[in-house]
GROMACS .gro file of C-alpha atoms in nm:
model
  389
    1MET     CA    1  -3.647   7.151  -2.056
    2ASN     CA    2  -3.352   7.298  -1.863
    3TYR     CA    3  -2.998   7.177  -1.910
    4TYR     CA    4  -2.672   7.283  -1.743
    5LEU     CA    5  -2.383   7.448  -1.921
    6LEU     CA    6  -2.028   7.479  -1.788
    7PRO     CA    7  -1.814   7.766  -1.926
    8GLU     CA    8  -1.511   7.538  -1.890
    9ASP     CA    9  -1.657   7.314  -2.160
   10PHE     CA   10  -1.624   7.613  -2.396
   11GLY     CA   11  -1.264   7.692  -2.305
   12ALA     CA   12  -1.303   7.915  -1.998
   13LYS     CA   13  -1.026   7.893  -1.739
   14GLY     CA   14  -1.168   8.096  -1.450
   15ASP     CA   15  -0.814   8.148  -1.319
   16GLY     CA   16  -0.824   8.527  -1.287
   17VAL     CA   17  -0.557   8.565  -1.557
   18THR     CA   18  -0.696   8.428  -1.884
   19ASP     CA   19  -0.945   8.640  -2.080
   20ASP     CA   20  -1.260   8.427  -2.075
   21THR     CA   21  -1.477   8.667  -2.278
   22GLN     CA   22  -1.517   8.450  -2.587
   23ALA     CA   23  -1.563   8.131  -2.389
   24LEU     CA   24  -1.846   8.288  -2.190
   25LYS     CA   25  -2.003   8.422  -2.509
   26ASN     CA   26  -1.991   8.078  -2.670
   27CYS     CA   27  -2.144   7.924  -2.360
   28MET     CA   28  -2.434   8.172  -2.360
   29ALA     CA   29  -2.490   8.135  -2.734
   30SER     CA   30  -2.517   7.757  -2.709
   31ALA     CA   31  -2.814   7.793  -2.474
   32LEU     CA   32  -3.004   8.046  -2.678
   33ARG     CA   33  -3.377   7.960  -2.673
   34GLY     CA   34  -3.286   7.642  -2.490
   35MET     CA   35  -3.379   7.722  -2.127
   36GLY     CA   36  -3.015   7.665  -2.030
   37ILE     CA   37  -2.865   7.713  -1.684
   38VAL     CA   38  -2.505   7.833  -1.681
   39ASN     CA   39  -2.325   7.684  -1.382
   40LEU     CA   40  -2.010   7.879  -1.293
   41LYS     CA   41  -1.720   7.711  -1.118
   42PRO     CA   42  -1.733   7.779  -0.741
   43ARG     CA   43  -1.523   8.085  -0.650
   44ALA     CA   44  -1.363   8.104  -0.994
   45THR     CA   45  -1.257   8.441  -1.138
   46TYR     CA   46  -1.359   8.497  -1.501
   47ILE     CA   47  -1.180   8.786  -1.673
   48ILE     CA   48  -1.378   8.971  -1.940
   49SER     CA   49  -1.293   9.254  -2.181
   50GLN     CA   50  -1.629   9.303  -2.359
   51THR     CA   51  -1.999   9.303  -2.273
   52ILE     CA   52  -2.136   8.957  -2.196
   53VAL     CA   53  -2.493   8.918  -2.321
   54ILE     CA   54  -2.723   8.704  -2.106
   55PRO     CA   55  -3.000   8.604  -2.352
   56ASP     CA   56  -3.358   8.554  -2.249
   57TYR     CA   57  -3.444   8.221  -2.083
   58ILE     CA   58  -3.087   8.167  -1.960
   59SER     CA   59  -3.027   8.144  -1.587
   60ILE     CA   60  -2.697   8.162  -1.401
   61ILE     CA   61  -2.591   7.982  -1.085
   62GLY     CA   62  -2.291   8.188  -0.980
   63ASN     CA   63  -2.157   7.972  -0.695
   64ASN     CA   64  -1.990   8.291  -0.563
   65ALA     CA   65  -1.775   8.316  -0.875
   66LEU     CA   66  -1.634   8.655  -0.977
   67ILE     CA   67  -1.670   8.818  -1.319
   68LYS     CA   68  -1.402   9.085  -1.342
   69VAL     CA   69  -1.264   9.332  -1.595
   70GLY     CA   70  -0.899   9.266  -1.668
   71GLY     CA   71  -0.637   9.504  -1.801
   72ALA     CA   72  -0.835   9.629  -2.103
   73TRP     CA   73  -1.193   9.699  -2.207
   74ASN     CA   74  -1.310   9.685  -2.568
   75GLN     CA   75  -1.612   9.903  -2.639
   76VAL     CA   76  -1.800   9.671  -2.872
   77SER     CA   77  -2.170   9.742  -2.936
   78VAL     CA   78  -2.400   9.448  -2.860
   79GLY     CA   79  -2.732   9.624  -2.926
   80ALA     CA   80  -2.882   9.960  -3.012
   81SER     CA   81  -2.901  10.184  -2.703
   82VAL     CA   82  -2.715   9.927  -2.490
   83PRO     CA   83  -2.414  10.104  -2.337
   84VAL     CA   84  -2.085   9.972  -2.473
   85ASP     CA   85  -1.948   9.986  -2.118
   86ALA     CA   86  -2.203   9.742  -1.970
   87MET     CA   87  -2.024   9.441  -1.821
   88LEU     CA   88  -2.335   9.221  -1.828
   89TRP     CA   89  -2.640   9.290  -2.043
   90ILE     CA   90  -2.943   9.106  -1.908
   91LYS     CA   91  -3.133   9.096  -2.233
   92GLY     CA   92  -3.509   9.135  -2.250
   93ARG     CA   93  -3.734   8.875  -2.405
   94GLU     CA   94  -3.759   8.850  -2.780
   95PRO     CA   95  -4.075   8.768  -2.978
   96ILE     CA   96  -4.111   8.399  -3.052
   97ALA     CA   97  -4.336   8.262  -3.329
   98GLY     CA   98  -4.507   8.595  -3.372
   99THR     CA   99  -4.638   8.623  -3.017
  100ASP     CA  100  -4.584   8.936  -2.814
  101LEU     CA  101  -4.675   8.785  -2.477
  102THR     CA  102  -4.403   8.531  -2.406
  103MET     CA  103  -4.261   8.576  -2.056
  104SER     CA  104  -3.912   8.505  -1.925
  105THR     CA  105  -3.872   8.320  -1.596
  106ARG     CA  106  -3.499   8.315  -1.542
  107PHE     CA  107  -3.286   8.369  -1.232
  108ILE     CA  108  -2.932   8.481  -1.157
  109SER     CA  109  -2.787   8.408  -0.814
  110ASP     CA  110  -2.468   8.408  -0.604
  111LEU     CA  111  -2.252   8.617  -0.836
  112GLN     CA  112  -1.983   8.881  -0.786
  113ILE     CA  113  -1.918   9.152  -1.047
  114ASP     CA  114  -1.611   9.376  -1.024
  115GLY     CA  115  -1.509   9.651  -1.263
  116ASN     CA  116  -1.182   9.832  -1.310
  117ALA     CA  117  -1.081  10.170  -1.170
  118ASN     CA  118  -0.913  10.258  -1.502
  119TYR     CA  119  -1.248  10.254  -1.687
  120LYS     CA  120  -1.474  10.519  -1.539
  121ASN     CA  121  -1.798  10.452  -1.730
  122LEU     CA  122  -1.855  10.083  -1.666
  123ILE     CA  123  -2.203   9.954  -1.574
  124GLY     CA  124  -2.215   9.637  -1.367
  125MET     CA  125  -2.549   9.500  -1.491
  126TYR     CA  126  -2.771   9.660  -1.755
  127MET     CA  127  -3.123   9.516  -1.786
  128GLY     CA  128  -3.384   9.546  -2.055
  129THR     CA  129  -3.450   9.720  -2.379
  130ALA     CA  130  -3.253   9.616  -2.683
  131ASP     CA  131  -3.345   9.934  -2.863
  132GLN     CA  132  -3.508  10.210  -2.661
  133SER     CA  133  -3.630  10.376  -2.979
  134LYS     CA  134  -3.872  10.084  -3.015
  135ILE     CA  135  -4.072  10.187  -2.710
  136THR     CA  136  -4.181  10.504  -2.889
  137GLN     CA  137  -4.373  10.293  -3.144
  138SER     CA  138  -4.725  10.176  -3.065
  139SER     CA  139  -4.675   9.838  -3.231
  140SER     CA  140  -4.330   9.770  -3.091
  141VAL     CA  141  -4.206   9.471  -2.897
  142ASN     CA  142  -4.076   9.605  -2.569
  143TYR     CA  143  -3.783   9.371  -2.505
  144ALA     CA  144  -3.839   9.383  -2.129
  145VAL     CA  145  -3.696   9.157  -1.862
  146TYR     CA  146  -4.006   8.989  -1.714
  147ASN     CA  147  -4.076   8.789  -1.398
  148SER     CA  148  -3.714   8.712  -1.319
  149THR     CA  149  -3.529   8.670  -0.989
  150PHE     CA  150  -3.190   8.814  -0.899
  151LYS     CA  151  -3.041   8.714  -0.565
  152ASN     CA  152  -2.712   8.749  -0.375
  153ILE     CA  153  -2.527   8.961  -0.632
  154SER     CA  154  -2.252   9.208  -0.543
  155ILE     CA  155  -2.133   9.480  -0.783
  156SER     CA  156  -1.827   9.699  -0.723
  157HIS     CA  157  -1.577   9.939  -0.883
  158VAL     CA  158  -1.805  10.057  -1.164
  159PHE     CA  159  -1.972  10.388  -1.252
  160THR     CA  160  -2.329  10.254  -1.225
  161GLY     CA  161  -2.400   9.939  -1.029
  162LEU     CA  162  -2.740   9.816  -1.151
  163PHE     CA  163  -2.912   9.995  -1.444
  164LEU     CA  164  -3.277   9.904  -1.510
  165ALA     CA  165  -3.389  10.019  -1.856
  166GLU     CA  166  -3.702   9.805  -1.899
  167VAL     CA  167  -3.786   9.559  -1.624
  168TRP     CA  168  -4.130   9.429  -1.523
  169GLY     CA  169  -4.237   9.220  -1.224
  170CYS     CA  170  -3.890   9.113  -1.112
  171PHE     CA  171  -3.762   9.026  -0.766
  172PHE     CA  172  -3.427   9.146  -0.633
  173GLU     CA  173  -3.289   9.016  -0.303
  174SER     CA  174  -2.957   9.093  -0.133
  175ILE     CA  175  -2.816   9.298  -0.422
  176THR     CA  176  -2.516   9.501  -0.305
  177ALA     CA  177  -2.352   9.788  -0.495
  178PHE     CA  178  -2.045   9.951  -0.338
  179TYR     CA  179  -1.745  10.155  -0.452
  180ILE     CA  180  -1.969  10.304  -0.722
  181GLY     CA  181  -1.871  10.621  -0.911
  182ASP     CA  182  -2.223  10.753  -0.974
  183SER     CA  183  -2.541  10.556  -0.887
  184GLY     CA  184  -2.576  10.228  -0.701
  185LEU     CA  185  -2.916  10.167  -0.862
  186LYS     CA  186  -3.030  10.360  -1.170
  187ILE     CA  187  -3.395  10.321  -1.269
  188GLN     CA  188  -3.464  10.496  -1.599
  189GLY     CA  189  -3.723  10.366  -1.841
  190GLN     CA  190  -4.030  10.144  -1.827
  191ILE     CA  191  -3.990   9.995  -1.482
  192VAL     CA  192  -4.308   9.839  -1.338
  193ASN     CA  193  -4.388   9.638  -1.022
  194ASN     CA  194  -4.044   9.531  -0.908
  195THR     CA  195  -3.951   9.435  -0.551
  196PHE     CA  196  -3.619   9.489  -0.374
  197VAL     CA  197  -3.559   9.305  -0.045
  198GLY     CA  198  -3.255   9.359   0.176
  199CYS     CA  199  -3.057   9.540  -0.095
  200HIS     CA  200  -2.770   9.783  -0.031
  201PHE     CA  201  -2.721  10.061  -0.286
  202THR     CA  202  -2.446  10.320  -0.246
  203GLY     CA  203  -2.279  10.558  -0.488
  204SER     CA  204  -2.071  10.875  -0.498
  205ASN     CA  205  -2.367  11.071  -0.640
  206ASN     CA  206  -2.686  10.866  -0.589
  207GLY     CA  207  -2.780  10.565  -0.387
  208VAL     CA  208  -3.099  10.520  -0.595
  209TYR     CA  209  -3.174  10.736  -0.901
  210VAL     CA  210  -3.522  10.730  -1.061
  211ASN     CA  211  -3.620  10.890  -1.394
  212GLY     CA  212  -3.863  10.832  -1.682
  213ALA     CA  213  -3.835  10.762  -2.054
  214ILE     CA  214  -4.040  10.833  -2.366
  215TYR     CA  215  -4.300  10.566  -2.449
  216GLN     CA  216  -4.520  10.603  -2.758
  217GLY     CA  217  -4.446  10.973  -2.761
  218PHE     CA  218  -4.520  11.031  -2.391
  219ILE     CA  219  -4.307  11.036  -2.081
  220ARG     CA  220  -4.350  10.709  -1.891
  221ARG     CA  221  -4.251  10.723  -1.526
  222PRO     CA  222  -4.115  10.418  -1.344
  223GLU     CA  223  -4.392  10.291  -1.120
  224GLY     CA  224  -4.500  10.039  -0.859
  225CYS     CA  225  -4.163   9.950  -0.707
  226MET     CA  226  -4.120   9.840  -0.345
  227PHE     CA  227  -3.808   9.843  -0.128
  228ILE     CA  228  -3.821   9.632   0.189
  229GLY     CA  229  -3.535   9.659   0.436
  230GLY     CA  230  -3.180   9.728   0.324
  231TYR     CA  231  -2.961  10.036   0.306
  232ILE     CA  232  -2.928  10.334   0.073
  233GLY     CA  233  -2.652  10.585   0.129
  234SER     CA  234  -2.292  10.702   0.111
  235ALA     CA  235  -2.392  10.944  -0.161
  236ARG     CA  236  -2.468  11.309  -0.226
  237TRP     CA  237  -2.831  11.208  -0.271
  238GLY     CA  238  -2.974  10.894  -0.115
  239VAL     CA  239  -3.301  10.859  -0.308
  240ASN     CA  240  -3.303  11.102  -0.602
  241VAL     CA  241  -3.633  11.104  -0.794
  242VAL     CA  242  -3.662  11.305  -1.115
  243GLN     CA  243  -3.981  11.125  -1.223
  244GLY     CA  244  -4.150  10.836  -1.048
  245LEU     CA  245  -4.491  10.699  -0.949
  246ALA     CA  246  -4.614  10.476  -0.664
  247PHE     CA  247  -4.293  10.369  -0.492
  248LYS     CA  248  -4.284  10.238  -0.136
  249PHE     CA  249  -3.984  10.219   0.096
  250SER     CA  250  -4.047  10.010   0.408
  251HIS     CA  251  -3.795   9.991   0.694
  252VAL     CA  252  -3.506  10.109   0.480
  253ILE     CA  253  -3.204  10.292   0.623
  254ILE     CA  254  -3.126  10.603   0.413
  255ASP     CA  255  -2.812  10.738   0.571
  256LEU     CA  256  -2.477  10.921   0.543
  257ASN     CA  257  -2.562  11.159   0.259
  258THR     CA  258  -2.382  11.490   0.209
  259HIS     CA  259  -2.671  11.666   0.032
  260PHE     CA  260  -3.024  11.523   0.068
  261ALA     CA  261  -3.125  11.180   0.193
  262ILE     CA  262  -3.447  11.205  -0.011
  263THR     CA  263  -3.513  11.453  -0.289
  264GLY     CA  264  -3.786  11.456  -0.552
  265ALA     CA  265  -3.884  11.675  -0.846
  266ASP     CA  266  -4.181  11.477  -0.983
  267MET     CA  267  -4.274  11.203  -0.738
  268SER     CA  268  -4.635  11.093  -0.695
  269ASP     CA  269  -4.774  10.844  -0.445
  270PHE     CA  270  -4.441  10.780  -0.274
  271VAL     CA  271  -4.459  10.625   0.073
  272PHE     CA  272  -4.179  10.592   0.327
  273ASP     CA  273  -4.282  10.367   0.616
  274GLY     CA  274  -4.069  10.299   0.922
  275CYS     CA  275  -3.753  10.431   0.755
  276TRP     CA  276  -3.443  10.579   0.917
  277ILE     CA  277  -3.370  10.897   0.720
  278TYR     CA  278  -3.054  11.094   0.796
  279SER     CA  279  -2.837  11.349   0.617
  280LYS     CA  280  -2.545  11.563   0.721
  281THR     CA  281  -2.727  11.862   0.569
  282ARG     CA  282  -3.100  11.834   0.480
  283ALA     CA  283  -3.278  11.502   0.522
  284ILE     CA  284  -3.576  11.564   0.290
  285ASP     CA  285  -3.602  11.813   0.003
  286ILE     CA  286  -3.924  11.804  -0.202
  287GLN     CA  287  -3.929  12.025  -0.510
  288ALA     CA  288  -4.031  12.045  -0.875
  289PHE     CA  289  -3.866  12.153  -1.198
  290PHE     CA  290  -4.179  12.348  -1.283
  291THR     CA  291  -4.419  12.493  -1.028
  292THR     CA  292  -4.711  12.354  -1.229
  293LYS     CA  293  -4.585  11.997  -1.171
  294ASN     CA  294  -4.659  11.912  -0.812
  295ASN     CA  295  -4.555  11.625  -0.594
  296THR     CA  296  -4.887  11.458  -0.522
  297TYR     CA  297  -4.912  11.258  -0.203
  298VAL     CA  298  -4.569  11.192  -0.060
  299ALA     CA  299  -4.613  11.034   0.282
  300PHE     CA  300  -4.375  10.960   0.568
  301HIS     CA  301  -4.516  10.725   0.831
  302ASN     CA  302  -4.339  10.628   1.155
  303CYS     CA  303  -3.999  10.742   1.026
  304ASN     CA  304  -3.695  10.875   1.213
  305ILE     CA  305  -3.599  11.194   1.028
  306PHE     CA  306  -3.299  11.400   1.134
  307SER     CA  307  -2.987  11.589   1.024
  308ASP     CA  308  -2.690  11.752   1.190
  309GLY     CA  309  -2.851  12.097   1.160
  310VAL     CA  310  -2.512  12.267   1.113
  311ALA     CA  311  -2.467  12.310   0.736
  312ASP     CA  312  -2.844  12.346   0.677
  313PRO     CA  313  -3.096  12.488   0.928
  314TYR     CA  314  -3.385  12.272   0.801
  315VAL     CA  315  -3.430  11.899   0.829
  316VAL     CA  316  -3.724  11.910   0.582
  317PHE     CA  317  -3.779  12.166   0.305
  318VAL     CA  318  -4.100  12.158   0.097
  319HIS     CA  319  -4.064  12.387  -0.205
  320VAL     CA  320  -4.312  12.611  -0.386
  321ARG     CA  321  -4.657  12.465  -0.467
  322GLN     CA  322  -4.589  12.111  -0.350
  323ASN     CA  323  -4.914  11.946  -0.237
  324GLY     CA  324  -5.027  11.641  -0.046
  325ILE     CA  325  -4.717  11.601   0.172
  326VAL     CA  326  -4.784  11.399   0.490
  327PHE     CA  327  -4.577  11.335   0.803
  328ASN     CA  328  -4.750  11.098   1.044
  329GLY     CA  329  -4.613  10.942   1.361
  330CYS     CA  330  -4.256  11.046   1.282
  331LYS     CA  331  -3.973  11.137   1.515
  332ILE     CA  332  -3.816  11.453   1.376
  333LYS     CA  333  -3.505  11.643   1.479
  334GLY     CA  334  -3.488  11.996   1.340
  335ALA     CA  335  -3.714  12.254   1.179
  336MET     CA  336  -3.943  12.202   0.879
  337TYR     CA  337  -3.984  12.475   0.617
  338TRP     CA  338  -4.293  12.488   0.395
  339ASP     CA  339  -4.263  12.733   0.106
  340ASP     CA  340  -4.526  12.942  -0.072
  341GLY     CA  341  -4.835  12.753  -0.192
  342THR     CA  342  -4.754  12.425  -0.021
  343SER     CA  343  -5.007  12.208   0.156
  344GLY     CA  344  -4.983  11.903   0.375
  345VAL     CA  345  -5.040  11.741   0.712
  346VAL     CA  346  -4.806  11.697   1.008
  347THR     CA  347  -4.966  11.483   1.275
  348ASN     CA  348  -4.878  11.264   1.574
  349CYS     CA  349  -4.510  11.349   1.543
  350LEU     CA  350  -4.248  11.375   1.815
  351TRP     CA  351  -3.968  11.629   1.807
  352GLY     CA  352  -3.648  11.472   1.936
  353ASP     CA  353  -3.413  11.769   1.962
  354PRO     CA  354  -3.345  11.965   2.283
  355PRO     CA  355  -3.605  12.219   2.407
  356THR     CA  356  -3.601  12.549   2.219
  357SER     CA  357  -3.830  12.841   2.157
  358ARG     CA  358  -3.762  12.823   1.784
  359ALA     CA  359  -4.056  12.725   1.567
  360ARG     CA  360  -4.047  12.363   1.450
  361ILE     CA  361  -4.277  12.422   1.150
  362ILE     CA  362  -4.209  12.737   0.952
  363LYS     CA  363  -4.461  12.849   0.688
  364TYR     CA  364  -4.412  13.105   0.417
  365GLY     CA  365  -4.682  13.270   0.206
  366SER     CA  366  -5.009  13.108   0.105
  367GLY     CA  367  -5.115  12.747   0.131
  368MET     CA  368  -5.193  12.537   0.433
  369VAL     CA  369  -5.006  12.305   0.662
  370ARG     CA  370  -5.236  12.139   0.908
  371GLN     CA  371  -5.059  12.075   1.235
  372SER     CA  372  -5.218  11.831   1.476
  373LEU     CA  373  -5.246  11.955   1.834
  374ASN     CA  374  -5.102  11.631   1.971
  375MET     CA  375  -4.752  11.713   1.844
  376PHE     CA  376  -4.509  11.742   2.133
  377LYS     CA  377  -4.140  11.790   2.192
  378HIS     CA  378  -3.963  11.537   2.408
  379ASP     CA  379  -4.017  11.757   2.715
  380GLY     CA  380  -4.396  11.747   2.666
  381THR     CA  381  -4.446  12.103   2.542
  382LEU     CA  382  -4.646  12.182   2.231
  383ILE     CA  383  -4.460  12.250   1.907
  384VAL     CA  384  -4.448  12.615   1.801
  385THR     CA  385  -4.558  12.700   1.449
  386SER     CA  386  -4.483  13.027   1.272
  387GLY     CA  387  -4.608  13.175   0.947
  388THR     CA  388  -4.940  13.161   0.764
  389ASN     CA  389  -5.191  12.903   0.895
   0.00000   0.00000   0.00000
């Protein structure tokens, strides 16, 4: 049974002046294990000075209210491995009556979260694991956020906008992160089968950052996430993948990046479909920390891929021993460089830059890039390829 809770009934003022931290904590605590729905006052401003824990099974109707850091921030630990600078901790499910399979079904909607420029390490929303050391144990409870919905949430003036530590099967719609010091969206941990629709992620360093975590003694890569529509940009790196598996970006704008729009060190089965990919320097940079760890099947279908071509001569750079890289039906402006030992396919693409005798696909050393004969520049001439076939 769901029941509604009003923070004002627990002493909250929502006036943008009073510190409502304790009132919000008391409100959340009263709903613990009770399937409560916290109903914030429309367009109120709740000032906080410590992490607010959103327990499992609690939903929030934000009514466009603002949760904001006031003049001070108290670094009080709320859980092992949970950053003390997290404004909201969306807590994973806890075991109930000995079962390990109980699922959460909560939602959070129509909420604004704003940090404070004086506190450089704040995280807007941190989701998942109560204690990341637990996921190294075979018999552990994973404390994941399951099957939840997050919609119409804006996050600003923090170091990291949205941090996913352990999140499974959740749906994110119209999440916006702006004025972010580092990463708009940080995915690092056990992240499985999540969907992002119409989200905007920007940051000074990364729009979207993806990395793995140790699980039962092995590295577990985030996997199975889909991005549909939306915008990623205003960062040094738009999509920055250290480790990731089976991500799809469909009709996403990845734009206005000073380094690389897309870069990956260990990315397998990544697909970019119908995306607009632009960088002031190099649009796509595919590499690996170790030459024995290859990017396996990274595909770009029907994408617009271009850069200014001033600071960097290559729009695409595929580094040593990267395999299974596919460009199909793309419009590309600039030259592609394929390094030693690379392999891939470039087919049905259209070069959009002015006519030039310079090679559009440049190969170095061994390996194979198969170039389809129906690749043309905009003037109808065949693309020139140089290097080893």
